[in-house]
Coordinates of C-alpha atoms in Angstrom, one line a residue:
M11 CA 0.0 0.0 0.0
S12 CA 1.5 3.3 -1.1
E13 CA 0.8 7.0 -1.1
K14 CA -0.8 6.6 -4.6
H15 CA -3.4 4.2 -3.2
L16 CA -4.3 6.6 -0.4
A17 CA -4.2 9.9 -2.3
N18 CA -8.0 10.1 -3.1
L19 CA -9.3 9.0 0.3
T20 CA -9.9 12.5 1.6
S21 CA -13.0 11.6 3.7
L22 CA -11.4 8.5 5.3
D23 CA -12.2 8.4 9.0
E24 CA -11.2 4.8 9.8
L25 CA -8.3 2.7 8.4
D26 CA -8.3 -1.0 9.2
A27 CA -5.7 -3.1 7.4
S28 CA -4.8 -5.3 10.4
S29 CA -3.7 -8.9 10.0
N30 CA -3.1 -8.5 6.3
Q31 CA 0.7 -8.3 6.5
L32 CA 0.7 -5.3 4.1
T33 CA 3.7 -3.0 3.7
L34 CA 3.0 0.7 3.9
Q35 CA 5.4 2.4 1.6
V36 CA 5.3 6.1 2.1
S37 CA 8.0 8.8 2.3
S38 CA 9.2 10.2 5.6
N39 CA 7.6 13.6 4.8
W40 CA 4.3 12.3 3.5
T41 CA 1.2 14.2 4.6
P42 CA -2.0 12.1 4.4
P43 CA -5.0 13.7 2.7
F44 CA -7.3 12.5 5.5
Q45 CA -7.8 12.9 9.2
L46 CA -8.3 9.5 11.0
T47 CA -10.2 8.8 14.2
Y48 CA -9.4 5.0 14.2
L49 CA -6.2 3.4 12.9
Y50 CA -5.7 -0.4 12.9
L51 CA -2.5 -1.6 11.2
G52 CA -1.6 -4.5 13.4
S53 CA 0.7 -7.1 11.6
C54 CA 1.4 -4.6 8.8
L55 CA 5.0 -3.7 8.0
L56 CA 5.5 -0.1 9.0
G57 CA 9.0 0.0 10.4
P58 CA 11.8 0.1 11.2
Q59 CA 11.2 3.8 11.7
F60 CA 8.2 5.1 13.7
P61 CA 5.6 6.5 11.2
A62 CA 6.2 10.2 11.2
W63 CA 3.0 11.0 9.3
L64 CA 1.0 10.1 12.5
R65 CA 1.9 13.6 13.7
T66 CA -0.5 15.1 11.2
Q67 CA -3.5 13.1 12.6
K68 CA -4.9 15.5 15.1
Y69 CA -8.2 13.7 15.9
L70 CA -6.9 10.1 16.3
E71 CA -8.4 8.3 19.2
E72 CA -7.6 4.6 18.8
Q73 CA -4.5 3.1 17.1
N74 CA -3.1 -0.4 16.8
M75 CA 0.3 -0.8 15.3
S76 CA 1.3 -4.1 17.0
H77 CA 3.6 -6.6 15.2
A78 CA 4.6 -3.8 12.8
G79 CA 8.4 -4.2 12.7
I80 CA 9.0 -0.8 14.4
S81 CA 12.5 -0.7 16.1
S82 CA 13.2 3.0 16.6
V83 CA 12.6 5.4 19.5
I84 CA 9.1 6.9 19.8
P85 CA 9.3 10.7 19.1
A86 CA 8.5 13.0 22.0
W87 CA 5.4 14.5 20.4
F88 CA 3.6 11.2 20.5
W89 CA 3.4 11.1 24.3
T90 CA 1.7 14.5 24.4
R91 CA -1.3 13.5 22.4
S92 CA -4.7 12.6 23.9
Y93 CA -5.2 9.1 22.5
A94 CA -7.7 6.8 24.2
I95 CA -6.3 3.5 23.1
V96 CA -2.7 2.7 22.0
D97 CA -1.3 -0.7 21.1
L98 CA 2.3 -0.8 20.1
S99 CA 3.0 -4.3 21.4
H100 CA 5.3 -6.9 19.9
N101 CA 7.7 -4.6 18.1
Q102 CA 11.3 -3.8 19.0
I103 CA 10.8 -0.2 20.1
T104 CA 13.6 1.2 22.3
G105 CA 14.1 4.1 24.5
R106 CA 12.4 5.4 27.6
I107 CA 8.7 6.1 28.3
P108 CA 7.7 9.4 29.9
S109 CA 4.6 9.8 32.0
L110 CA 1.5 8.1 30.5
H111 CA -2.1 9.4 30.4
F112 CA -3.8 7.3 27.7
A113 CA -6.8 5.3 28.9
S114 CA -5.6 2.0 27.5
I115 CA -1.9 1.4 26.7
N116 CA -0.2 -1.8 25.5
L117 CA 3.5 -1.5 25.1
G118 CA 4.3 -5.1 25.9
S119 CA 7.0 -7.1 24.2
N120 CA 9.4 -4.3 23.2
N121 CA 12.8 -3.1 24.4
F122 CA 11.8 -0.2 26.6
T123 CA 14.2 0.6 29.5
D124 CA 14.3 2.4 32.8
P125 CA 12.8 4.2 34.5
L126 CA 9.3 2.9 34.8
P127 CA 6.9 5.7 33.7
Q128 CA 4.6 7.7 35.9
I129 CA 1.0 7.0 35.2
S130 CA -1.9 9.5 35.5
S131 CA -5.1 8.7 37.3
D132 CA -6.9 8.4 33.9
V133 CA -5.1 5.2 32.9
A134 CA -7.4 2.2 33.1
R135 CA -5.3 -0.5 31.4
L136 CA -1.5 -0.7 31.2
D137 CA 0.7 -3.4 29.7
L138 CA 4.5 -3.1 30.0
S139 CA 5.2 -6.8 30.0
N140 CA 8.3 -8.4 28.5
N141 CA 10.5 -5.3 28.3
L142 CA 13.8 -4.4 30.0
F143 CA 12.6 -2.5 33.1
C144 CA 14.8 -2.9 36.2
G145 CA 14.6 -1.8 39.8
S146 CA 11.8 -1.2 42.2
L147 CA 8.0 -0.7 41.6
S148 CA 7.7 1.9 44.4
P149 CA 8.6 5.0 42.4
M150 CA 5.9 4.2 39.8
L151 CA 3.1 3.2 42.2
C152 CA 3.7 5.0 45.6
R153 CA 4.0 8.6 44.6
R154 CA 0.3 9.2 45.2
T155 CA -2.1 10.9 47.6
D156 CA -5.3 9.6 49.2
K157 CA -7.2 12.4 47.3
E158 CA -6.5 10.9 43.9
V159 CA -9.0 8.6 42.3
N160 CA -7.0 6.2 40.2
L161 CA -9.0 4.3 37.5
L162 CA -6.4 1.6 36.8
E163 CA -8.1 -1.8 36.4
S164 CA -5.4 -3.8 34.8
L165 CA -1.6 -3.7 35.3
D166 CA 0.8 -6.1 33.6
I167 CA 4.6 -5.6 34.2
S168 CA 5.5 -9.3 34.0
G169 CA 8.6 -10.6 32.3
N170 CA 10.9 -7.7 33.1
L171 CA 13.9 -7.4 35.4
L172 CA 12.2 -5.8 38.4
S173 CA 13.8 -6.4 41.9
G174 CA 13.3 -5.3 45.5
E175 CA 10.2 -5.9 47.6
L176 CA 6.6 -5.5 46.6
P177 CA 5.6 -1.9 47.4
N178 CA 3.2 -1.3 50.3
C179 CA 1.0 1.3 48.7
W180 CA -1.8 -0.7 47.0
M181 CA -4.4 1.3 48.9
Y182 CA -4.0 3.9 46.1
W183 CA -5.1 1.3 43.4
R184 CA -8.4 0.0 44.8
E185 CA -10.0 -0.4 41.3
L186 CA -7.5 -3.0 40.2
M187 CA -9.0 -6.1 38.7
M188 CA -5.9 -7.8 37.3
L189 CA -2.3 -7.5 38.5
K190 CA 0.5 -9.4 36.8
L191 CA 4.0 -9.2 38.2
G192 CA 5.3 -12.6 37.3
N193 CA 8.7 -13.6 35.9
N194 CA 10.7 -10.9 37.7
N195 CA 13.1 -10.9 40.6
L196 CA 10.8 -9.5 43.3
M197 CA 11.3 -10.6 46.9
G198 CA 10.0 -10.1 50.4
H199 CA 6.5 -10.7 51.7
I200 CA 3.0 -9.9 50.4
P201 CA 2.4 -6.4 51.9
S202 CA -0.6 -5.6 54.1
S203 CA -2.0 -3.0 51.7
M204 CA -2.8 -5.7 49.2
G205 CA -5.8 -6.4 51.3
S206 CA -7.2 -3.1 50.0
L207 CA -7.7 -4.7 46.5
I208 CA -11.3 -5.9 47.1
W209 CA -12.1 -6.0 43.4
L210 CA -9.0 -7.9 42.4
G211 CA -10.1 -10.8 40.3
S212 CA -6.7 -12.1 38.9
L213 CA -3.4 -12.0 40.7
H214 CA -0.2 -13.4 39.1
L215 CA 3.0 -13.3 41.1
R216 CA 4.6 -16.5 39.6
N217 CA 8.3 -17.1 39.2
N218 CA 9.7 -14.5 41.7
H219 CA 11.4 -14.9 45.1
I220 CA 8.5 -13.8 47.3
S221 CA 8.5 -15.6 50.6
G222 CA 6.8 -15.6 54.0
N223 CA 4.3 -17.7 56.0
F224 CA 1.7 -17.2 53.4
L225 CA -0.7 -14.5 52.5
L226 CA -2.9 -13.1 55.3
P227 CA -3.3 -9.8 53.4
L228 CA -5.1 -11.7 50.6
K229 CA -7.8 -12.8 52.9
N230 CA -9.7 -9.6 52.2
C231 CA -9.4 -10.0 48.4
S232 CA -12.8 -11.8 48.2
S233 CA -13.2 -11.2 44.4
L234 CA -10.3 -13.4 43.4
V235 CA -11.0 -15.7 40.5
V236 CA -7.5 -16.6 39.4
L237 CA -4.6 -16.8 42.0
D238 CA -1.2 -17.8 40.7
L239 CA 1.7 -17.8 43.2
S240 CA 3.7 -20.6 41.7
K241 CA 7.5 -20.8 41.6
N242 CA 8.1 -18.7 44.7
E243 CA 9.4 -19.4 48.2
F244 CA 6.2 -19.3 50.3
T245 CA 6.4 -21.5 53.5
G246 CA 4.0 -22.7 56.2
T247 CA 0.6 -24.3 55.7
I248 CA -2.1 -23.5 53.2
P249 CA -4.6 -21.5 55.2
A250 CA -8.1 -22.8 55.8
W251 CA -9.7 -19.4 55.0
M252 CA -8.9 -20.0 51.3
G253 CA -12.0 -22.1 51.3
N254 CA -14.1 -18.9 51.7
F255 CA -13.5 -17.6 48.2
N256 CA -16.9 -18.6 46.9
G257 CA -19.2 -16.8 44.5
K258 CA -21.4 -14.0 46.0
F259 CA -23.2 -10.8 45.4
I260 CA -21.6 -7.6 46.8
E261 CA -22.4 -3.9 46.6
T262 CA -20.2 -2.0 44.1
L263 CA -20.1 1.0 46.5
P264 CA -21.6 1.0 50.0
G265 CA -25.1 2.4 50.0
D266 CA -25.4 3.0 46.2
G267 CA -27.7 0.0 45.7
E268 CA -25.8 -1.5 42.8
I269 CA -24.9 -5.2 43.1
A270 CA -22.1 -7.0 41.4
Y271 CA -21.5 -10.8 41.3
T272 CA -18.1 -12.4 42.0
P273 CA -18.0 -16.0 40.8
G274 CA -15.5 -17.3 43.4
L275 CA -12.0 -18.8 43.0
M276 CA -11.8 -20.8 39.8
V277 CA -8.0 -21.2 39.4
L278 CA -5.6 -21.8 42.4
V279 CA -2.0 -22.4 41.4
L280 CA 0.6 -22.8 44.2
H281 CA 3.0 -25.0 42.3
S282 CA 6.7 -25.1 43.3
N283 CA 6.8 -23.5 46.7
K284 CA 7.7 -24.8 50.1
F285 CA 4.2 -25.4 51.7
T286 CA 4.0 -28.0 54.4
G287 CA 1.3 -29.8 56.4
S288 CA -1.8 -31.4 55.1
I289 CA -4.2 -30.1 52.4
P290 CA -7.0 -28.2 54.3
L291 CA -10.4 -29.8 54.0
E292 CA -11.9 -26.3 53.7
L293 CA -10.7 -26.1 50.0
C294 CA -13.6 -28.5 49.3
H295 CA -16.0 -25.6 49.8
L296 CA -14.7 -23.9 46.6
D297 CA -17.7 -24.6 44.4
S298 CA -16.3 -22.8 41.4
L299 CA -12.8 -24.3 41.5
Q300 CA -11.8 -25.7 38.1
I301 CA -8.0 -25.7 38.4
L302 CA -6.2 -26.8 41.5
D303 CA -2.4 -27.0 41.3
L304 CA -0.5 -27.8 44.5
G305 CA 2.3 -29.7 42.9
N306 CA 6.0 -29.6 43.9
N307 CA 5.6 -28.7 47.5
N308 CA 6.2 -30.6 50.8
L309 CA 2.6 -31.4 51.5
S310 CA 1.8 -34.6 53.4
G311 CA -1.2 -36.5 54.6
T312 CA -4.0 -38.1 52.5
I313 CA -5.9 -36.6 49.5
P314 CA -9.2 -35.3 50.8
R315 CA -12.1 -37.5 49.7
C316 CA -14.2 -34.4 49.4
F317 CA -12.2 -33.3 46.4
G318 CA -14.6 -35.5 44.5
N319 CA -17.3 -32.9 45.3
F320 CA -15.8 -30.0 43.2
S321 CA -19.0 -29.2 41.3
S322 CA -17.2 -27.3 38.6
M323 CA -15.0 -30.3 37.8
T324 CA -17.9 -32.7 37.6
K325 CA -19.5 -30.9 34.6
Q326 CA -18.3 -31.7 31.1
S327 CA -17.7 -28.4 29.4
N328 CA -19.8 -27.5 26.4
S329 CA -19.9 -23.7 26.9
S330 CA -18.7 -21.3 24.3
S331 CA -18.4 -18.6 26.9
P332 CA -15.6 -19.6 29.3
F333 CA -16.3 -16.9 31.9
P334 CA -20.0 -16.1 32.1
F335 CA -19.4 -12.7 33.7
H336 CA -18.0 -9.3 33.0
N337 CA -14.2 -8.6 32.5
E338 CA -13.4 -12.1 31.3
R339 CA -10.4 -10.6 29.4
Y340 CA -8.6 -10.3 32.8
F341 CA -8.5 -14.0 33.5
E342 CA -5.6 -16.1 32.3
A343 CA -3.1 -18.6 33.7
T344 CA 0.1 -20.6 33.0
L345 CA -0.5 -24.3 33.7
V346 CA 1.6 -27.5 33.4
M347 CA -0.2 -30.2 31.4
K348 CA 1.4 -33.3 29.7
G349 CA 4.7 -32.2 31.2
V350 CA 4.7 -28.9 29.3
E351 CA 3.8 -25.3 30.4
Y352 CA 0.8 -23.8 28.5
E353 CA -0.6 -20.3 28.7
Y354 CA -4.4 -20.2 28.7
D355 CA -6.5 -17.1 28.4
N356 CA -9.9 -17.2 26.5
T357 CA -10.2 -20.9 26.9
L358 CA -9.2 -21.0 30.6
G359 CA -12.8 -21.3 31.7
L360 CA -13.2 -24.5 29.6
L361 CA -10.4 -26.3 31.4
A362 CA -10.6 -28.4 34.5
G363 CA -7.7 -30.2 36.1
M364 CA -5.8 -31.1 39.3
D365 CA -2.0 -31.4 40.0
L366 CA -0.9 -32.7 43.4
S367 CA 2.4 -34.2 42.1
S368 CA 5.8 -34.2 43.8
N369 CA 4.6 -34.0 47.4
K370 CA 4.6 -36.5 50.2
L371 CA 1.0 -37.6 50.0
Y372 CA 0.1 -41.1 51.0
G373 CA -3.0 -43.4 51.2
E374 CA -5.3 -44.3 48.3
I375 CA -6.6 -42.4 45.4
P376 CA -10.2 -41.5 46.5
E377 CA -12.9 -43.4 44.7
E378 CA -14.8 -40.2 44.6
F379 CA -12.4 -38.8 42.0
T380 CA -14.2 -40.9 39.4
G381 CA -17.2 -38.5 39.6
L382 CA -15.1 -35.7 38.2
H383 CA -16.4 -36.2 34.7
G384 CA -15.2 -32.8 33.5
L385 CA -11.6 -33.3 34.6
I386 CA -9.2 -32.9 31.7
F387 CA -5.8 -33.5 33.4
L388 CA -4.9 -35.2 36.7
N389 CA -1.3 -35.5 38.0
L390 CA -0.7 -37.4 41.2
S391 CA 2.9 -38.5 40.3
N392 CA 5.9 -38.7 42.6
N393 CA 4.0 -39.2 45.9
H394 CA 3.7 -42.2 48.3
L395 CA 0.2 -43.3 47.2
Q396 CA -0.8 -47.0 47.6
G397 CA -3.7 -49.2 46.7
K398 CA -5.4 -49.6 43.4
I399 CA -6.6 -47.4 40.6
P400 CA -10.3 -46.7 41.2
V401 CA -12.3 -49.3 39.2
K402 CA -14.7 -46.7 37.8
I403 CA -11.9 -44.5 36.3
G404 CA -13.4 -45.2 32.9
A405 CA -16.2 -42.8 33.8
M406 CA -13.7 -39.8 33.6
T407 CA -14.4 -39.6 29.8
S408 CA -13.0 -36.0 29.4
M409 CA -9.5 -37.0 30.6
E410 CA -6.7 -36.0 28.2
S411 CA -3.7 -36.4 30.5
L412 CA -3.2 -38.8 33.4
D413 CA 0.0 -39.2 35.4
L414 CA 0.2 -41.6 38.3
S415 CA 3.9 -42.5 38.0
M416 CA 6.4 -42.9 40.8
N417 CA 4.0 -44.1 43.5
R418 CA 3.4 -47.4 45.2
L419 CA 0.1 -48.3 43.4
S420 CA -0.6 -51.9 42.8
G421 CA -3.2 -54.3 41.3
V422 CA -4.4 -54.5 37.8
I423 CA -5.1 -51.6 35.4
P424 CA -8.9 -51.3 35.2
Q425 CA -10.4 -52.3 31.9
G426 CA -12.4 -49.1 31.8
M427 CA -9.2 -47.0 31.3
A428 CA -9.2 -48.3 27.7
K429 CA -12.5 -46.5 27.1
I430 CA -11.2 -43.0 27.9
S431 CA -11.1 -42.0 24.2
F432 CA -9.6 -38.5 24.6
L433 CA -6.6 -39.7 26.6
S434 CA -3.4 -38.6 24.8
H435 CA -0.9 -38.6 27.7
L436 CA -0.6 -41.5 30.1
N437 CA 2.2 -42.3 32.6
L438 CA 1.8 -45.3 35.0
S439 CA 5.5 -46.0 35.2
Y440 CA 7.4 -47.0 38.4
N441 CA 4.6 -48.5 40.4
N442 CA 3.7 -52.1 41.3
F443 CA 1.0 -52.8 38.8
S444 CA 0.5 -56.4 37.7
G445 CA -1.3 -58.4 35.1
K446 CA -2.2 -57.7 31.5
I447 CA -2.5 -54.2 30.2
P448 CA -6.2 -53.9 29.1
S449 CA -6.7 -54.5 25.4
G450 CA -8.0 -51.6 23.3
T451 CA -6.4 -49.3 20.8
Q452 CA -6.2 -46.5 23.2
L453 CA -3.7 -48.0 25.7
Q454 CA -1.8 -50.0 23.1
G455 CA -1.0 -46.7 21.3
F456 CA 1.1 -45.4 24.1
S457 CA 4.8 -45.8 24.4
P458 CA 6.2 -48.6 26.5
L459 CA 7.8 -45.8 28.6
S460 CA 4.2 -45.2 30.0
F461 CA 4.3 -48.6 31.7
I462 CA 8.0 -49.3 32.6
G463 CA 9.1 -50.0 36.1
N464 CA 6.2 -52.4 36.8
P465 CA 7.9 -55.8 36.7
E466 CA 4.7 -57.8 36.9
L467 CA 2.9 -56.0 34.1
C468 CA 2.7 -57.5 30.7
G469 CA 1.1 -57.2 27.3
A470 CA 1.3 -54.6 24.5
P471 CA 2.9 -52.1 24.2
L472 CA 5.4 -53.7 26.5
T473 CA 7.6 -56.3 24.9
D474 CA 6.9 -58.9 27.6
G475 CA 3.9 -61.0 26.6
C476 CA 1.5 -62.5 29.1
G477 CA 1.3 -66.2 30.0
E478 CA -2.0 -68.1 30.6
D479 CA -1.8 -67.0 34.2
G480 CA -1.8 -63.3 33.2
K481 CA 1.8 -62.9 34.3
P482 CA 4.8 -62.0 32.2
K483 CA 6.3 -64.9 30.2
G484 CA 9.8 -63.9 31.0
P485 CA 11.5 -64.0 34.4
I486 CA 10.4 -61.3 36.8
P487 CA 13.5 -59.5 38.1
N488 CA 13.9 -59.2 41.8
N489 CA 14.9 -56.0 43.6
D490 CA 18.6 -57.0 43.6
D491 CA 18.6 -57.5 39.9
E492 CA 16.9 -54.1 39.4
E493 CA 19.5 -52.4 41.6
D494 CA 22.4 -54.1 39.7
N495 CA 20.9 -53.1 36.4
G496 CA 20.4 -49.6 37.7
R497 CA 24.1 -49.4 38.7
I498 CA 25.2 -50.6 35.2
E499 CA 22.9 -48.1 33.5
M500 CA 24.2 -45.2 35.7
K501 CA 27.8 -46.2 34.9
W502 CA 27.1 -46.0 31.2
F503 CA 25.3 -42.7 31.8
Y504 CA 28.2 -41.1 33.5
F505 CA 30.6 -42.6 31.0
G506 CA 28.7 -41.4 28.0
T507 CA 27.7 -37.9 29.2
P508 CA 31.1 -36.2 28.8
W509 CA 31.6 -37.7 25.3
G510 CA 28.1 -36.6 24.3
F511 CA 28.9 -33.1 25.5
V512 CA 32.2 -33.0 23.6
V513 CA 30.7 -34.2 20.3
G514 CA 27.7 -31.9 20.6
F515 CA 29.9 -28.9 21.4
W516 CA 32.2 -29.3 18.4
A517 CA 29.2 -30.0 16.1
I518 CA 27.8 -26.6 17.1
L519 CA 31.1 -24.9 16.6
A520 CA 31.5 -26.5 13.2
A521 CA 28.1 -25.4 12.1
L522 CA 28.8 -21.8 13.2
A523 CA 32.2 -21.8 11.4
I524 CA 30.6 -23.0 8.1
N525 CA 27.4 -21.0 8.0
R526 CA 27.9 -17.2 8.2
A527 CA 24.2 -16.4 8.7
W528 CA 23.9 -18.9 11.6
R529 CA 27.1 -17.4 13.2
Y530 CA 25.7 -13.9 13.0
A531 CA 22.4 -14.9 14.5
Y532 CA 24.0 -16.8 17.3
F533 CA 26.3 -13.9 18.4
R534 CA 23.4 -11.5 18.0
F535 CA 21.4 -13.7 20.4
L536 CA 24.3 -13.7 22.9
D537 CA 24.5 -9.9 22.8
D538 CA 20.8 -9.5 23.4
M539 CA 21.0 -11.9 26.4
K540 CA 24.0 -10.0 27.8
Y541 CA 22.2 -6.7 27.7
K542 CA 19.0 -8.2 29.1
L543 CA 20.6 -9.9 32.0
L544 CA 23.5 -7.6 32.8
G545 CA 23.7 -4.4 30.8
W546 CA 20.5 -2.7 31.8
C547 CA 20.4 -3.4 35.5
L548 CA 23.9 -2.5 36.6

C-alpha cells in the first residue's frame, strides 16, 4: 500500500488493514489527505522507523500498530497526544517512556528501558510486560495521595527485570481487577496494603522470590477468581480461610444500591513453593474451582475425599463462553499439562484439572475422583500413594492427561481405562501394577515408557507377553537385579555424558564456522541476552 493508493481517500475516518501483513510504503515527509479517528495496522509492516505521518493526525483516538516491525525510538510529540487506546506491542521499540495518560496502553514485548513511567489517574489498562525495566516498583506506584481517584483496572509488568520488595501502597489502586508481576526478581513478603484490593479478580506473582508464611493480606481479596503464586518461596501451611473464596453478590459502593457478582475462586496455582502440612479440607468448599495445582511442595497426609465434590469439575464443558461474567479478558493462567507449560486465556474457563504431584501424600486415590467427569488433566505422580486405581476411572471420559507415575500403586489396570477416548498422555511407570494391560487401541497406542518400572505388568505395548496365568512370560526381576541393572545403567550414563557433550559442542562450533548467517544470528542472540541480563540493570 503506497501514497498513490491513499491519495484520493480524503474523507477517510477509519483505516483498518490489520492482520493483512501489508507493507505501507510512504516517504518520511508524507502528509496524508485525510484525518483519521481510528487506525488499525496490526501485523502490517510499518518499520523500522516510527511512522512520522502520524503527527498530522490531530483527531486520532484509537490506534493499533502491534507486530509492525518498528524498532526505533518513539518521538516525544507522540506522548503529548490525547489518544484513548494505544497498542504498540510486539515490536522492538527502544528508549524510555515518559509519563502516561492514555486510557488503555499496551507497550508489551518491546525493548523499553528504565525508568518505569509515571501514570496518570486516567489510565485504566496498562501493559508493560516483556521489556527491560529494572529496579523497584515503588517510584511508579507509591507517589500518590489519598485524594487521587485512580482508575487503573489492569496492570501487567510481568517478564521484566524488576527487583526489590513488593511496594506497600496498594491502597491507592483500589480499582485493580488484574495484577500481573510474574517472571521478575521480586522478593519479600506480600504487603498488608494488598488487602485493599477488594475488586482484584486475577493476581499473578509466579516465578519470583516472594516468601513468608503465606498470605494473610489476601484474605480480604474476596473477588479473586485466578490466583497464581507458583515458583516462589512461600512457606507454612495452606490457610483454611482460602475455602471462603466462593461466589457471592456484593455492593459496588456502600449504599449505592448496585450489586455485582463475583464467581469465586476458579483457578488456584501454588506449584513449586515450600508449603508443608496437610491439604486443608476447607478447600472442598470452593464450588467454582476448576484448576487446583499444589504440585511440587512438601505437603503430606492423604488426599481429601471431598475433592470429588468439586462441582465445577464434575460438569463436562460445552460452553462457548468460558467466563459467564464481565471482564473475562482479565482471566488467564500458566499451567503444566502433559509435562509442558501452556498459557491459557480465552479458553481457561473451559479447562478443569488437578495437579498434586511431587509431594509426600500417602494413602489411596479417592474413589470419589471418578465422579469428576469434566476433569481434563490429573497429575498425582511422585508421591507415596498406595492401593489400586479406582475401578470406575473409565467414567472420567473427558480426561486427556493422566500421570500416576512414581508411586506405590498396585493391582491390575482397570479395563475401563481403555474407554477414555480423549486420553493422549498417560504415565503409569514405576509402580507395582501387575497383570495384563487392558486391550484396546487407546492403551496400546502409548509408548512402553508409559508402563515401565512395573515388573509384573505384561502385554502390548510392553515387549513382555503374558502367559496363561496373566503374568509376564519372561522371568520377573527381583529387587537385587533391578538395583544391579540400575548401577550398570548409571555407569554407562556417567561414562557417555562427557563424550556426548564434547561431540555436541564441536558439532555446534563446526556449524557456526561454516554458516555465516547462523554465526551472525548466534552472536546477536548472545549480545541480546547479555544486555537483558547484565547491561540494563547494573
